[in-house]
PDB file of C-alpha atoms and ligand atoms in Angstrom:
ATOM      1  CA  UNK A   1      37.423 -35.124 -47.194  1.00 68.00           C
ATOM      2  CA  UNK A   2      35.728 -35.073 -50.589  1.00 74.00           C
ATOM      3  CA  UNK A   3      36.577 -31.538 -52.202  1.00 76.00           C
ATOM      4  CA  UNK A   4      33.216 -31.361 -53.599  1.00 76.00           C
ATOM      5  CA  UNK A   5      31.710 -31.718 -50.032  1.00 75.00           C
ATOM      6  CA  UNK A   6      34.062 -29.029 -48.835  1.00 77.00           C
ATOM      7  CA  UNK A   7      33.007 -26.659 -51.603  1.00 79.00           C
ATOM      8  CA  UNK A   8      29.403 -27.330 -50.692  1.00 77.00           C
ATOM      9  CA  UNK A   9      29.914 -26.551 -47.129  1.00 76.00           C
ATOM     10  CA  UNK A  10      31.881 -23.351 -47.704  1.00 79.00           C
ATOM     11  CA  UNK A  11      29.204 -22.310 -50.102  1.00 77.00           C
ATOM     12  CA  UNK A  12      26.419 -22.921 -47.477  1.00 76.00           C
ATOM     13  CA  UNK A  13      28.435 -20.906 -44.844  1.00 77.00           C
ATOM     14  CA  UNK A  14      29.023 -18.160 -47.244  1.00 77.00           C
ATOM     15  CA  UNK A  15      25.179 -18.041 -48.077  1.00 77.00           C
ATOM     16  CA  UNK A  16      24.395 -17.992 -44.219  1.00 80.00           C
ATOM     17  CA  UNK A  17      26.885 -15.194 -43.892  1.00 77.00           C
ATOM     18  CA  UNK A  18      25.221 -13.130 -46.382  1.00 70.00           C
ATOM     19  CA  UNK A  19      21.736 -13.813 -45.085  1.00 80.00           C
ATOM     20  CA  UNK A  20      22.983 -12.667 -41.597  1.00 79.00           C
ATOM     21  CA  UNK A  21      24.570  -9.569 -42.886  1.00 79.00           C
ATOM     22  CA  UNK A  22      21.435  -8.521 -44.900  1.00 78.00           C
ATOM     23  CA  UNK A  23      19.125  -8.979 -41.768  1.00 79.00           C
ATOM     24  CA  UNK A  24      21.883  -7.277 -39.578  1.00 78.00           C
ATOM     25  CA  UNK A  25      21.966  -4.257 -41.891  1.00 78.00           C
ATOM     26  CA  UNK A  26      18.136  -4.280 -41.964  1.00 75.00           C
ATOM     27  CA  UNK A  27      17.753  -4.310 -38.134  1.00 80.00           C
ATOM     28  CA  UNK A  28      20.340  -1.569 -37.749  1.00 76.00           C
ATOM     29  CA  UNK A  29      18.594   0.647 -40.314  1.00 74.00           C
ATOM     30  CA  UNK A  30      15.206  -0.118 -38.592  1.00 73.00           C
ATOM     31  CA  UNK A  31      16.601   0.741 -35.259  1.00 69.00           C
ATOM     32  CA  UNK A  32      18.018   4.093 -36.515  1.00 70.00           C
ATOM     33  CA  UNK A  33      14.830   4.939 -38.192  1.00 71.00           C
ATOM     34  CA  UNK A  34      12.469   4.037 -35.167  1.00 68.00           C
ATOM     35  CA  UNK A  35      14.782   5.090 -32.360  1.00 65.00           C
ATOM     36  CA  UNK A  36      13.063   6.984 -29.622  1.00 62.00           C
ATOM     37  CA  UNK A  37      15.357   9.867 -28.437  1.00 69.00           C
ATOM     38  CA  UNK A  38      16.167   9.240 -24.761  1.00 75.00           C
ATOM     39  CA  UNK A  39      15.016  12.342 -22.545  1.00 87.00           C
ATOM     40  CA  UNK A  40      18.225  13.131 -20.401  1.00 92.00           C
ATOM     41  CA  UNK A  41      15.720  14.567 -17.908  1.00 94.00           C
ATOM     42  CA  UNK A  42      14.262  10.994 -17.211  1.00 96.00           C
ATOM     43  CA  UNK A  43      17.770   9.833 -16.479  1.00 95.00           C
ATOM     44  CA  UNK A  44      18.338  12.853 -14.105  1.00 95.00           C
ATOM     45  CA  UNK A  45      15.197  12.066 -12.213  1.00 96.00           C
ATOM     46  CA  UNK A  46      16.086   8.396 -12.047  1.00 96.00           C
ATOM     47  CA  UNK A  47      19.430   9.314 -10.309  1.00 96.00           C
ATOM     48  CA  UNK A  48      17.552  11.047  -7.551  1.00 96.00           C
ATOM     49  CA  UNK A  49      14.806   8.572  -6.960  1.00 97.00           C
ATOM     50  CA  UNK A  50      15.276   6.160  -4.040  1.00 94.00           C
ATOM     51  CA  UNK A  51      15.772   3.336  -6.289  1.00 94.00           C
ATOM     52  CA  UNK A  52      13.838   0.864  -4.149  1.00 92.00           C
ATOM     53  CA  UNK A  53      11.782  -0.612  -7.071  1.00 92.00           C
ATOM     54  CA  UNK A  54       8.929  -1.099  -4.628  1.00 91.00           C
ATOM     55  CA  UNK A  55       6.122  -0.071  -6.877  1.00 90.00           C
ATOM     56  CA  UNK A  56       4.397   1.993  -4.419  1.00 90.00           C
ATOM     57  CA  UNK A  57       4.207   4.892  -7.043  1.00 93.00           C
ATOM     58  CA  UNK A  58       2.011   2.581  -9.059  1.00 91.00           C
ATOM     59  CA  UNK A  59       4.400   2.374 -11.978  1.00 94.00           C
ATOM     60  CA  UNK A  60       6.558  -0.469 -13.137  1.00 90.00           C
ATOM     61  CA  UNK A  61       9.637   0.345 -11.138  1.00 92.00           C
ATOM     62  CA  UNK A  62      11.514   3.395 -10.593  1.00 95.00           C
ATOM     63  CA  UNK A  63      12.205   3.841 -14.360  1.00 95.00           C
ATOM     64  CA  UNK A  64       8.537   3.847 -15.088  1.00 96.00           C
ATOM     65  CA  UNK A  65       7.768   6.673 -12.572  1.00 96.00           C
ATOM     66  CA  UNK A  66      10.803   8.648 -13.897  1.00 96.00           C
ATOM     67  CA  UNK A  67       9.498   8.569 -17.371  1.00 96.00           C
ATOM     68  CA  UNK A  68       5.970   9.296 -16.277  1.00 96.00           C
ATOM     69  CA  UNK A  69       6.869  12.170 -13.956  1.00 96.00           C
ATOM     70  CA  UNK A  70       8.935  13.811 -16.789  1.00 96.00           C
ATOM     71  CA  UNK A  71       6.495  13.286 -19.670  1.00 95.00           C
ATOM     72  CA  UNK A  72       3.130  13.564 -18.101  1.00 96.00           C
ATOM     73  CA  UNK A  73       1.971  16.787 -16.706  1.00 95.00           C
ATOM     74  CA  UNK A  74      -0.680  15.177 -14.456  1.00 95.00           C
ATOM     75  CA  UNK A  75       1.949  12.886 -12.537  1.00 96.00           C
ATOM     76  CA  UNK A  76       2.833  14.523  -9.372  1.00 94.00           C
ATOM     77  CA  UNK A  77       6.399  14.725  -8.048  1.00 95.00           C
ATOM     78  CA  UNK A  78       5.848  13.230  -4.718  1.00 93.00           C
ATOM     79  CA  UNK A  79       5.245   9.544  -5.487  1.00 93.00           C
ATOM     80  CA  UNK A  80       8.480   8.114  -4.474  1.00 94.00           C
ATOM     81  CA  UNK A  81       7.628   7.326  -0.919  1.00 91.00           C
ATOM     82  CA  UNK A  82      10.783   5.802   0.288  1.00 91.00           C
ATOM     83  CA  UNK A  83      12.597   9.086  -0.742  1.00 92.00           C
ATOM     84  CA  UNK A  84      10.114  11.038   1.329  1.00 89.00           C
ATOM     85  CA  UNK A  85      10.269  14.908   1.316  1.00 90.00           C
ATOM     86  CA  UNK A  86      13.920  15.242   0.002  1.00 92.00           C
ATOM     87  CA  UNK A  87      13.230  13.261  -3.226  1.00 95.00           C
ATOM     88  CA  UNK A  88       9.907  14.876  -3.757  1.00 95.00           C
ATOM     89  CA  UNK A  89      11.363  18.327  -3.568  1.00 94.00           C
ATOM     90  CA  UNK A  90      14.080  17.362  -5.899  1.00 96.00           C
ATOM     91  CA  UNK A  91      11.772  15.769  -8.396  1.00 96.00           C
ATOM     92  CA  UNK A  92       9.524  18.748  -8.217  1.00 96.00           C
ATOM     93  CA  UNK A  93      12.351  21.218  -8.929  1.00 95.00           C
ATOM     94  CA  UNK A  94      13.645  19.188 -11.865  1.00 95.00           C
ATOM     95  CA  UNK A  95      10.359  18.873 -13.479  1.00 96.00           C
ATOM     96  CA  UNK A  96       9.160  22.221 -12.694  1.00 95.00           C
ATOM     97  CA  UNK A  97       6.112  20.843 -10.919  1.00 95.00           C
ATOM     98  CA  UNK A  98       4.268  22.343  -8.029  1.00 92.00           C
ATOM     99  CA  UNK A  99       4.825  20.341  -4.757  1.00 88.00           C
ATOM    100  CA  UNK A 100       1.873  20.215  -2.381  1.00 79.00           C
ATOM    101  CA  UNK A 101       2.450  19.343   1.258  1.00 76.00           C
ATOM    102  CA  UNK A 102       4.754  16.209   1.714  1.00 82.00           C
ATOM    103  CA  UNK A 103       3.679  14.236   4.874  1.00 86.00           C
ATOM    104  CA  UNK A 104       5.296  10.954   5.955  1.00 90.00           C
ATOM    105  CA  UNK A 105       2.652   8.252   5.967  1.00 93.00           C
ATOM    106  CA  UNK A 106       2.787   4.834   7.612  1.00 95.00           C
ATOM    107  CA  UNK A 107       0.547   1.824   7.369  1.00 97.00           C
ATOM    108  CA  UNK A 108      -1.863   1.127  10.148  1.00 97.00           C
ATOM    109  CA  UNK A 109      -4.109  -2.019  10.920  1.00 97.00           C
ATOM    110  CA  UNK A 110      -7.747  -0.979  11.369  1.00 97.00           C
ATOM    111  CA  UNK A 111      -8.797  -4.197  13.175  1.00 96.00           C
ATOM    112  CA  UNK A 112      -8.893  -5.286  16.730  1.00 94.00           C
ATOM    113  CA  UNK A 113      -9.923  -8.879  16.013  1.00 93.00           C
ATOM    114  CA  UNK A 114      -7.878 -10.416  18.865  1.00 91.00           C
ATOM    115  CA  UNK A 115      -9.360  -7.988  21.446  1.00 91.00           C
ATOM    116  CA  UNK A 116     -12.741  -8.587  19.936  1.00 89.00           C
ATOM    117  CA  UNK A 117     -12.685 -12.213  20.486  1.00 92.00           C
ATOM    118  CA  UNK A 118     -13.892 -12.878  16.970  1.00 94.00           C
ATOM    119  CA  UNK A 119     -14.662 -16.474  16.362  1.00 92.00           C
ATOM    120  CA  UNK A 120     -14.038 -18.624  13.254  1.00 92.00           C
ATOM    121  CA  UNK A 121     -16.884 -19.701  10.985  1.00 93.00           C
ATOM    122  CA  UNK A 122     -14.751 -22.539   9.729  1.00 93.00           C
ATOM    123  CA  UNK A 123     -11.158 -23.696   9.660  1.00 92.00           C
ATOM    124  CA  UNK A 124      -9.373 -22.615   6.563  1.00 92.00           C
ATOM    125  CA  UNK A 125      -6.785 -25.068   5.369  1.00 91.00           C
ATOM    126  CA  UNK A 126      -6.454 -24.004   1.732  1.00 83.00           C
ATOM    127  CA  UNK A 127      -3.711 -21.959   0.138  1.00 82.00           C
ATOM    128  CA  UNK A 128      -1.981 -19.892   2.847  1.00 87.00           C
ATOM    129  CA  UNK A 129      -2.868 -16.381   1.343  1.00 95.00           C
ATOM    130  CA  UNK A 130      -5.508 -13.858   2.732  1.00 97.00           C
ATOM    131  CA  UNK A 131      -6.748 -13.493  -0.961  1.00 96.00           C
ATOM    132  CA  UNK A 132      -7.226 -17.322  -1.040  1.00 95.00           C
ATOM    133  CA  UNK A 133      -8.917 -17.511   2.222  1.00 96.00           C
ATOM    134  CA  UNK A 134     -11.151 -14.465   1.195  1.00 96.00           C
ATOM    135  CA  UNK A 135     -12.568 -16.272  -1.716  1.00 95.00           C
ATOM    136  CA  UNK A 136     -14.126 -18.854   0.568  1.00 94.00           C
ATOM    137  CA  UNK A 137     -16.984 -17.016   2.065  1.00 94.00           C
ATOM    138  CA  UNK A 138     -15.035 -13.822   2.903  1.00 95.00           C
ATOM    139  CA  UNK A 139     -12.502 -15.680   5.142  1.00 95.00           C
ATOM    140  CA  UNK A 140     -12.888 -17.799   8.085  1.00 95.00           C
ATOM    141  CA  UNK A 141     -13.457 -15.027  10.699  1.00 95.00           C
ATOM    142  CA  UNK A 142     -17.000 -14.489  11.727  1.00 95.00           C
ATOM    143  CA  UNK A 143     -16.488 -10.715  11.157  1.00 96.00           C
ATOM    144  CA  UNK A 144     -16.569 -10.139   7.359  1.00 95.00           C
ATOM    145  CA  UNK A 145     -14.283  -7.037   7.836  1.00 96.00           C
ATOM    146  CA  UNK A 146     -11.735  -8.645  10.146  1.00 97.00           C
ATOM    147  CA  UNK A 147      -8.037  -9.132   9.216  1.00 97.00           C
ATOM    148  CA  UNK A 148      -7.623 -12.814   8.011  1.00 97.00           C
ATOM    149  CA  UNK A 149      -4.123 -12.913   9.462  1.00 96.00           C
ATOM    150  CA  UNK A 150      -2.405 -15.012   6.969  1.00 97.00           C
ATOM    151  CA  UNK A 151       0.127 -12.366   6.403  1.00 97.00           C
ATOM    152  CA  UNK A 152      -0.159 -11.407   2.709  1.00 97.00           C
ATOM    153  CA  UNK A 153       0.722  -7.816   3.559  1.00 98.00           C
ATOM    154  CA  UNK A 154       3.910  -8.986   5.490  1.00 98.00           C
ATOM    155  CA  UNK A 155       4.977 -11.387   2.570  1.00 97.00           C
ATOM    156  CA  UNK A 156       4.691  -8.534   0.102  1.00 96.00           C
ATOM    157  CA  UNK A 157       6.044  -5.509   1.983  1.00 96.00           C
ATOM    158  CA  UNK A 158       9.074  -4.487  -0.149  1.00 94.00           C
ATOM    159  CA  UNK A 159      10.680  -3.018   3.158  1.00 95.00           C
ATOM    160  CA  UNK A 160      10.125  -5.939   5.483  1.00 96.00           C
ATOM    161  CA  UNK A 161       8.140  -3.459   7.861  1.00 97.00           C
ATOM    162  CA  UNK A 162       5.538  -5.969   8.668  1.00 98.00           C
ATOM    163  CA  UNK A 163       5.893  -8.930  10.996  1.00 98.00           C
ATOM    164  CA  UNK A 164       2.935 -11.260  11.948  1.00 97.00           C
ATOM    165  CA  UNK A 165       2.484 -11.315  15.717  1.00 95.00           C
ATOM    166  CA  UNK A 166      -0.251 -13.166  17.461  1.00 92.00           C
ATOM    167  CA  UNK A 167      -1.969 -13.704  14.156  1.00 92.00           C
ATOM    168  CA  UNK A 168      -2.073 -10.033  13.255  1.00 96.00           C
ATOM    169  CA  UNK A 169       0.404  -7.772  11.390  1.00 97.00           C
ATOM    170  CA  UNK A 170       2.672  -5.567  13.255  1.00 96.00           C
ATOM    171  CA  UNK A 171       4.000  -2.521  11.470  1.00 96.00           C
ATOM    172  CA  UNK A 172       7.360  -1.264  12.303  1.00 96.00           C
ATOM    173  CA  UNK A 173       6.830   2.406  11.767  1.00 94.00           C
ATOM    174  CA  UNK A 174      10.616   2.870  11.585  1.00 93.00           C
ATOM    175  CA  UNK A 175      10.831   0.721   8.480  1.00 95.00           C
ATOM    176  CA  UNK A 176       7.457   1.660   6.827  1.00 96.00           C
ATOM    177  CA  UNK A 177       7.964   4.123   4.149  1.00 94.00           C
ATOM    178  CA  UNK A 178       4.170   4.456   3.561  1.00 93.00           C
ATOM    179  CA  UNK A 179       4.557   3.005  -0.014  1.00 94.00           C
ATOM    180  CA  UNK A 180       0.992   1.568   0.222  1.00 94.00           C
ATOM    181  CA  UNK A 181       1.818  -1.826  -1.305  1.00 95.00           C
ATOM    182  CA  UNK A 182       0.350  -3.657   1.687  1.00 97.00           C
ATOM    183  CA  UNK A 183      -2.806  -1.425   1.565  1.00 97.00           C
ATOM    184  CA  UNK A 184      -3.341  -2.303  -2.010  1.00 96.00           C
ATOM    185  CA  UNK A 185      -2.808  -6.070  -1.542  1.00 97.00           C
ATOM    186  CA  UNK A 186      -5.047  -6.661   1.555  1.00 98.00           C
ATOM    187  CA  UNK A 187      -8.151  -8.250   0.423  1.00 97.00           C
ATOM    188  CA  UNK A 188     -10.111  -6.990   3.479  1.00 97.00           C
ATOM    189  CA  UNK A 189      -9.149  -3.432   3.474  1.00 95.00           C
ATOM    190  CA  UNK A 190      -7.830  -3.869   6.863  1.00 97.00           C
ATOM    191  CA  UNK A 191      -4.873  -1.611   6.294  1.00 97.00           C
ATOM    192  CA  UNK A 192      -4.681   2.132   5.607  1.00 96.00           C
ATOM    193  CA  UNK A 193      -2.141   4.818   5.273  1.00 96.00           C
ATOM    194  CA  UNK A 194      -2.199   7.387   8.091  1.00 96.00           C
ATOM    195  CA  UNK A 195       0.040  10.400   8.653  1.00 94.00           C
ATOM    196  CA  UNK A 196       3.029   9.306  10.883  1.00 93.00           C
ATOM    197  CA  UNK A 197       1.867  12.147  13.101  1.00 92.00           C
ATOM    198  CA  UNK A 198      -1.651  11.176  13.370  1.00 95.00           C
ATOM    199  CA  UNK A 199      -3.254  11.989  16.769  1.00 95.00           C
ATOM    200  CA  UNK A 200      -6.211   9.571  16.825  1.00 96.00           C
ATOM    201  CA  UNK A 201      -6.708   6.281  15.058  1.00 97.00           C
ATOM    202  CA  UNK A 202      -9.656   3.950  14.439  1.00 96.00           C
ATOM    203  CA  UNK A 203      -9.134   0.303  15.152  1.00 96.00           C
ATOM    204  CA  UNK A 204     -12.100  -1.108  13.162  1.00 97.00           C
ATOM    205  CA  UNK A 205     -12.862  -1.086   9.449  1.00 96.00           C
ATOM    206  CA  UNK A 206     -16.301  -2.672   9.731  1.00 96.00           C
ATOM    207  CA  UNK A 207     -19.050  -1.531   7.280  1.00 94.00           C
ATOM    208  CA  UNK A 208     -21.534  -3.584   9.272  1.00 92.00           C
ATOM    209  CA  UNK A 209     -24.407  -2.262  11.408  1.00 93.00           C
ATOM    210  CA  UNK A 210     -23.890  -1.882  15.208  1.00 92.00           C
ATOM    211  CA  UNK A 211     -26.108  -4.965  15.637  1.00 94.00           C
ATOM    212  CA  UNK A 212     -24.067  -7.233  13.337  1.00 93.00           C
ATOM    213  CA  UNK A 213     -20.775  -6.090  14.993  1.00 95.00           C
ATOM    214  CA  UNK A 214     -22.020  -6.845  18.490  1.00 94.00           C
ATOM    215  CA  UNK A 215     -23.046 -10.272  17.389  1.00 95.00           C
ATOM    216  CA  UNK A 216     -19.451 -11.103  16.173  1.00 95.00           C
ATOM    217  CA  UNK A 217     -16.926  -8.747  17.954  1.00 95.00           C
ATOM    218  CA  UNK A 218     -16.520  -7.442  21.512  1.00 93.00           C
ATOM    219  CA  UNK A 219     -14.254  -4.575  20.181  1.00 92.00           C
ATOM    220  CA  UNK A 220     -15.621  -3.261  16.896  1.00 94.00           C
ATOM    221  CA  UNK A 221     -17.247   0.047  16.125  1.00 95.00           C
ATOM    222  CA  UNK A 222     -21.079  -0.099  16.922  1.00 95.00           C
ATOM    223  CA  UNK A 223     -21.927   3.000  14.921  1.00 94.00           C
ATOM    224  CA  UNK A 224     -23.134   4.901  17.985  1.00 95.00           C
ATOM    225  CA  UNK A 225     -21.692   8.069  16.374  1.00 96.00           C
ATOM    226  CA  UNK A 226     -20.509   9.545  19.760  1.00 97.00           C
ATOM    227  CA  UNK A 227     -17.142  10.305  18.359  1.00 97.00           C
ATOM    228  CA  UNK A 228     -18.556  12.218  15.478  1.00 98.00           C
ATOM    229  CA  UNK A 229     -20.820  14.314  17.922  1.00 97.00           C
ATOM    230  CA  UNK A 230     -17.912  14.937  20.270  1.00 97.00           C
ATOM    231  CA  UNK A 231     -15.296  16.146  17.964  1.00 98.00           C
ATOM    232  CA  UNK A 232     -15.280  19.855  17.828  1.00 97.00           C
ATOM    233  CA  UNK A 233     -13.326  20.052  14.548  1.00 97.00           C
ATOM    234  CA  UNK A 234     -15.869  18.004  12.817  1.00 97.00           C
ATOM    235  CA  UNK A 235     -12.874  15.779  11.684  1.00 98.00           C
ATOM    236  CA  UNK A 236     -14.826  12.414  12.010  1.00 98.00           C
ATOM    237  CA  UNK A 237     -17.264  11.219   9.447  1.00 97.00           C
ATOM    238  CA  UNK A 238     -18.723   8.006   7.989  1.00 95.00           C
ATOM    239  CA  UNK A 239     -17.640   7.618   4.358  1.00 92.00           C
ATOM    240  CA  UNK A 240     -18.848   4.646   2.429  1.00 88.00           C
ATOM    241  CA  UNK A 241     -20.082   3.165   5.656  1.00 89.00           C
ATOM    242  CA  UNK A 242     -16.788   3.324   7.337  1.00 94.00           C
ATOM    243  CA  UNK A 243     -15.687   5.581  10.005  1.00 95.00           C
ATOM    244  CA  UNK A 244     -12.925   7.963   8.773  1.00 96.00           C
ATOM    245  CA  UNK A 245     -10.894  10.695  10.378  1.00 97.00           C
ATOM    246  CA  UNK A 246      -9.797  13.729   8.579  1.00 97.00           C
ATOM    247  CA  UNK A 247      -6.329  13.968  10.025  1.00 96.00           C
ATOM    248  CA  UNK A 248      -5.790  17.317   8.495  1.00 94.00           C
ATOM    249  CA  UNK A 249      -8.750  18.798  10.249  1.00 96.00           C
ATOM    250  CA  UNK A 250      -7.803  16.879  13.362  1.00 97.00           C
ATOM    251  CA  UNK A 251      -4.153  18.228  13.527  1.00 94.00           C
ATOM    252  CA  UNK A 252      -5.346  21.809  12.426  1.00 95.00           C
ATOM    253  CA  UNK A 253      -7.594  21.905  15.438  1.00 95.00           C
ATOM    254  CA  UNK A 254      -4.764  20.988  17.750  1.00 92.00           C
ATOM    255  CA  UNK A 255      -4.619  19.499  21.179  1.00 92.00           C
ATOM    256  CA  UNK A 256      -7.334  21.711  22.726  1.00 95.00           C
ATOM    257  CA  UNK A 257      -9.990  19.162  22.169  1.00 96.00           C
ATOM    258  CA  UNK A 258      -8.112  16.757  24.635  1.00 95.00           C
ATOM    259  CA  UNK A 259      -8.844  13.839  22.113  1.00 95.00           C
ATOM    260  CA  UNK A 260     -12.400  13.854  23.236  1.00 97.00           C
ATOM    261  CA  UNK A 261     -13.386  11.366  20.705  1.00 97.00           C
ATOM    262  CA  UNK A 262     -11.178   8.691  22.050  1.00 96.00           C
ATOM    263  CA  UNK A 263     -12.458   9.603  25.476  1.00 96.00           C
ATOM    264  CA  UNK A 264     -16.163   9.184  24.260  1.00 96.00           C
ATOM    265  CA  UNK A 265     -15.936   6.086  22.385  1.00 96.00           C
ATOM    266  CA  UNK A 266     -17.721   3.374  24.325  1.00 95.00           C
ATOM    267  CA  UNK A 267     -15.709   0.568  22.814  1.00 94.00           C
ATOM    268  CA  UNK A 268     -12.318   2.238  22.726  1.00 93.00           C
ATOM    269  CA  UNK A 269     -12.100   1.855  18.997  1.00 94.00           C
ATOM    270  CA  UNK A 270     -10.736   5.387  18.614  1.00 96.00           C
ATOM    271  CA  UNK A 271      -7.408   5.622  20.443  1.00 95.00           C
ATOM    272  CA  UNK A 272      -4.618   8.195  20.760  1.00 94.00           C
ATOM    273  CA  UNK A 273      -1.984   6.968  18.250  1.00 93.00           C
ATOM    274  CA  UNK A 274       1.199   7.719  19.938  1.00 76.00           C
ATOM    275  CA  UNK A 275       0.224   6.480  23.314  1.00 41.00           C
ATOM    276  CA  UNK A 276      -1.788   3.455  22.059  1.00 42.00           C
ATOM    277  CA  UNK A 277      -0.205   1.587  19.159  1.00 47.00           C
ATOM    278  CA  UNK A 278      -2.451  -0.886  17.675  1.00 43.00           C
ATOM    279  CA  UNK A 279       0.287  -3.583  17.575  1.00 43.00           C
ATOM    280  CA  UNK A 280       1.164  -3.284  21.313  1.00 42.00           C
ATOM    281  CA  UNK A 281      -2.360  -3.556  22.526  1.00 39.00           C
ATOM    282  CA  UNK A 282      -3.169  -6.454  20.129  1.00 40.00           C
ATOM    283  CA  UNK A 283      -0.153  -8.410  21.052  1.00 37.00           C
ATOM    284  CA  UNK A 284      -0.814  -7.903  24.716  1.00 40.00           C
ATOM    285  CA  UNK A 285      -4.405  -9.223  24.083  1.00 39.00           C
ATOM    286  CA  UNK A 286      -3.050 -12.148  22.176  1.00 39.00           C
ATOM    287  CA  UNK A 287      -0.827 -12.997  25.163  1.00 34.00           C
TER     288      UNK A 287
HETATM  289  S1  SF4 B   1     -15.670  -5.595  14.006  1.00 97.00           S
HETATM  290 FE1  SF4 B   1     -13.779  -4.408  13.568  1.00 97.00          FE
HETATM  291  S2  SF4 B   1     -12.309  -4.769  15.017  1.00 97.00           S
HETATM  292 FE2  SF4 B   1     -14.040  -6.489  15.163  1.00 97.00          FE
HETATM  293  S3  SF4 B   1     -13.075  -8.012  13.903  1.00 97.00           S
HETATM  294 FE3  SF4 B   1     -14.327  -6.687  12.515  1.00 97.00          FE
HETATM  295  S4  SF4 B   1     -12.949  -5.206  11.799  1.00 97.00           S
HETATM  296 FE4  SF4 B   1     -11.824  -5.984  13.441  1.00 97.00          FE
HETATM  297  S1  SF4 B   2      -3.983  -6.990   6.882  1.00 97.00           S
HETATM  298 FE1  SF4 B   2      -4.750  -7.805   5.097  1.00 97.00          FE
HETATM  299  S2  SF4 B   2      -3.300  -8.841   3.898  1.00 97.00           S
HETATM  300 FE2  SF4 B   2      -2.454  -8.418   6.096  1.00 97.00          FE
HETATM  301  S3  SF4 B   2      -2.937 -10.454   7.151  1.00 97.00           S
HETATM  302 FE3  SF4 B   2      -4.689  -9.023   7.493  1.00 97.00          FE
HETATM  303  S4  SF4 B   2      -6.039  -9.658   5.704  1.00 97.00           S
HETATM  304 FE4  SF4 B   2      -4.049 -10.461   5.378  1.00 97.00          FE
END
């Protein structure tokens, strides 16, 4: 090879090396100057979290929550739902935060569409997601508040706790950790988190009038308010047009009421939770 060419190539390589070294030193100095000191407490908290990366806490992964709970005095220590009470207690102790009561929560489907024989306004053949179907006139069901049944909750449950059975989600309470991912993702607000020890549940999430519900569904809440009047604990109310149960008040009153609300409901929309799981009754109705 021409010695002049070799000399040129070596010169070029040396120049590139110098440039690389220059930028390398610059980056190292910048990294040193702007380095954020890692808080060892964040690492300690990260160690005790369940590590499920489920996002139920509302932060970007377990590391995001560990940083937030250590650095932000307003972030509570009980947001790692898969870790349940043991992790909440450990995080509270490590961060010196006060821990309120920790209750195991599970997802619950507030819709008896199958029992209600809700018809379809149209046949949906678009993208197979509940959010997609919801964009088309609120979904194919004639009840605007009914579960659409395309299983977006099941597909997104980080713990595989939801299976679609008979066109409705079935929640496996043994697998559900109450992270709330399904509740946030459901475009119809058909799912809610309830205490695992809830005594009574509401199988309808309608915000419609009794007249509207009667027109579209045989099983929905008709707003007769008989449950509210019957409850001696004052644990049932209408909030934002939806029937809600204050499970704390309900549990506080105890079994003395005989779950009279469930007895009085003419549509059997309120039911004892332990003896009448939504899923089982809905599956039976679906045949
Ligand atoms: S009225 Fe209630 S139970 Fe009936 S389909 Fe609508 S949400 Fe479901
Ligand atoms: S509960 Fe919500 S997300 Fe799940 S299938 Fe029904 S509409 Fe879809």
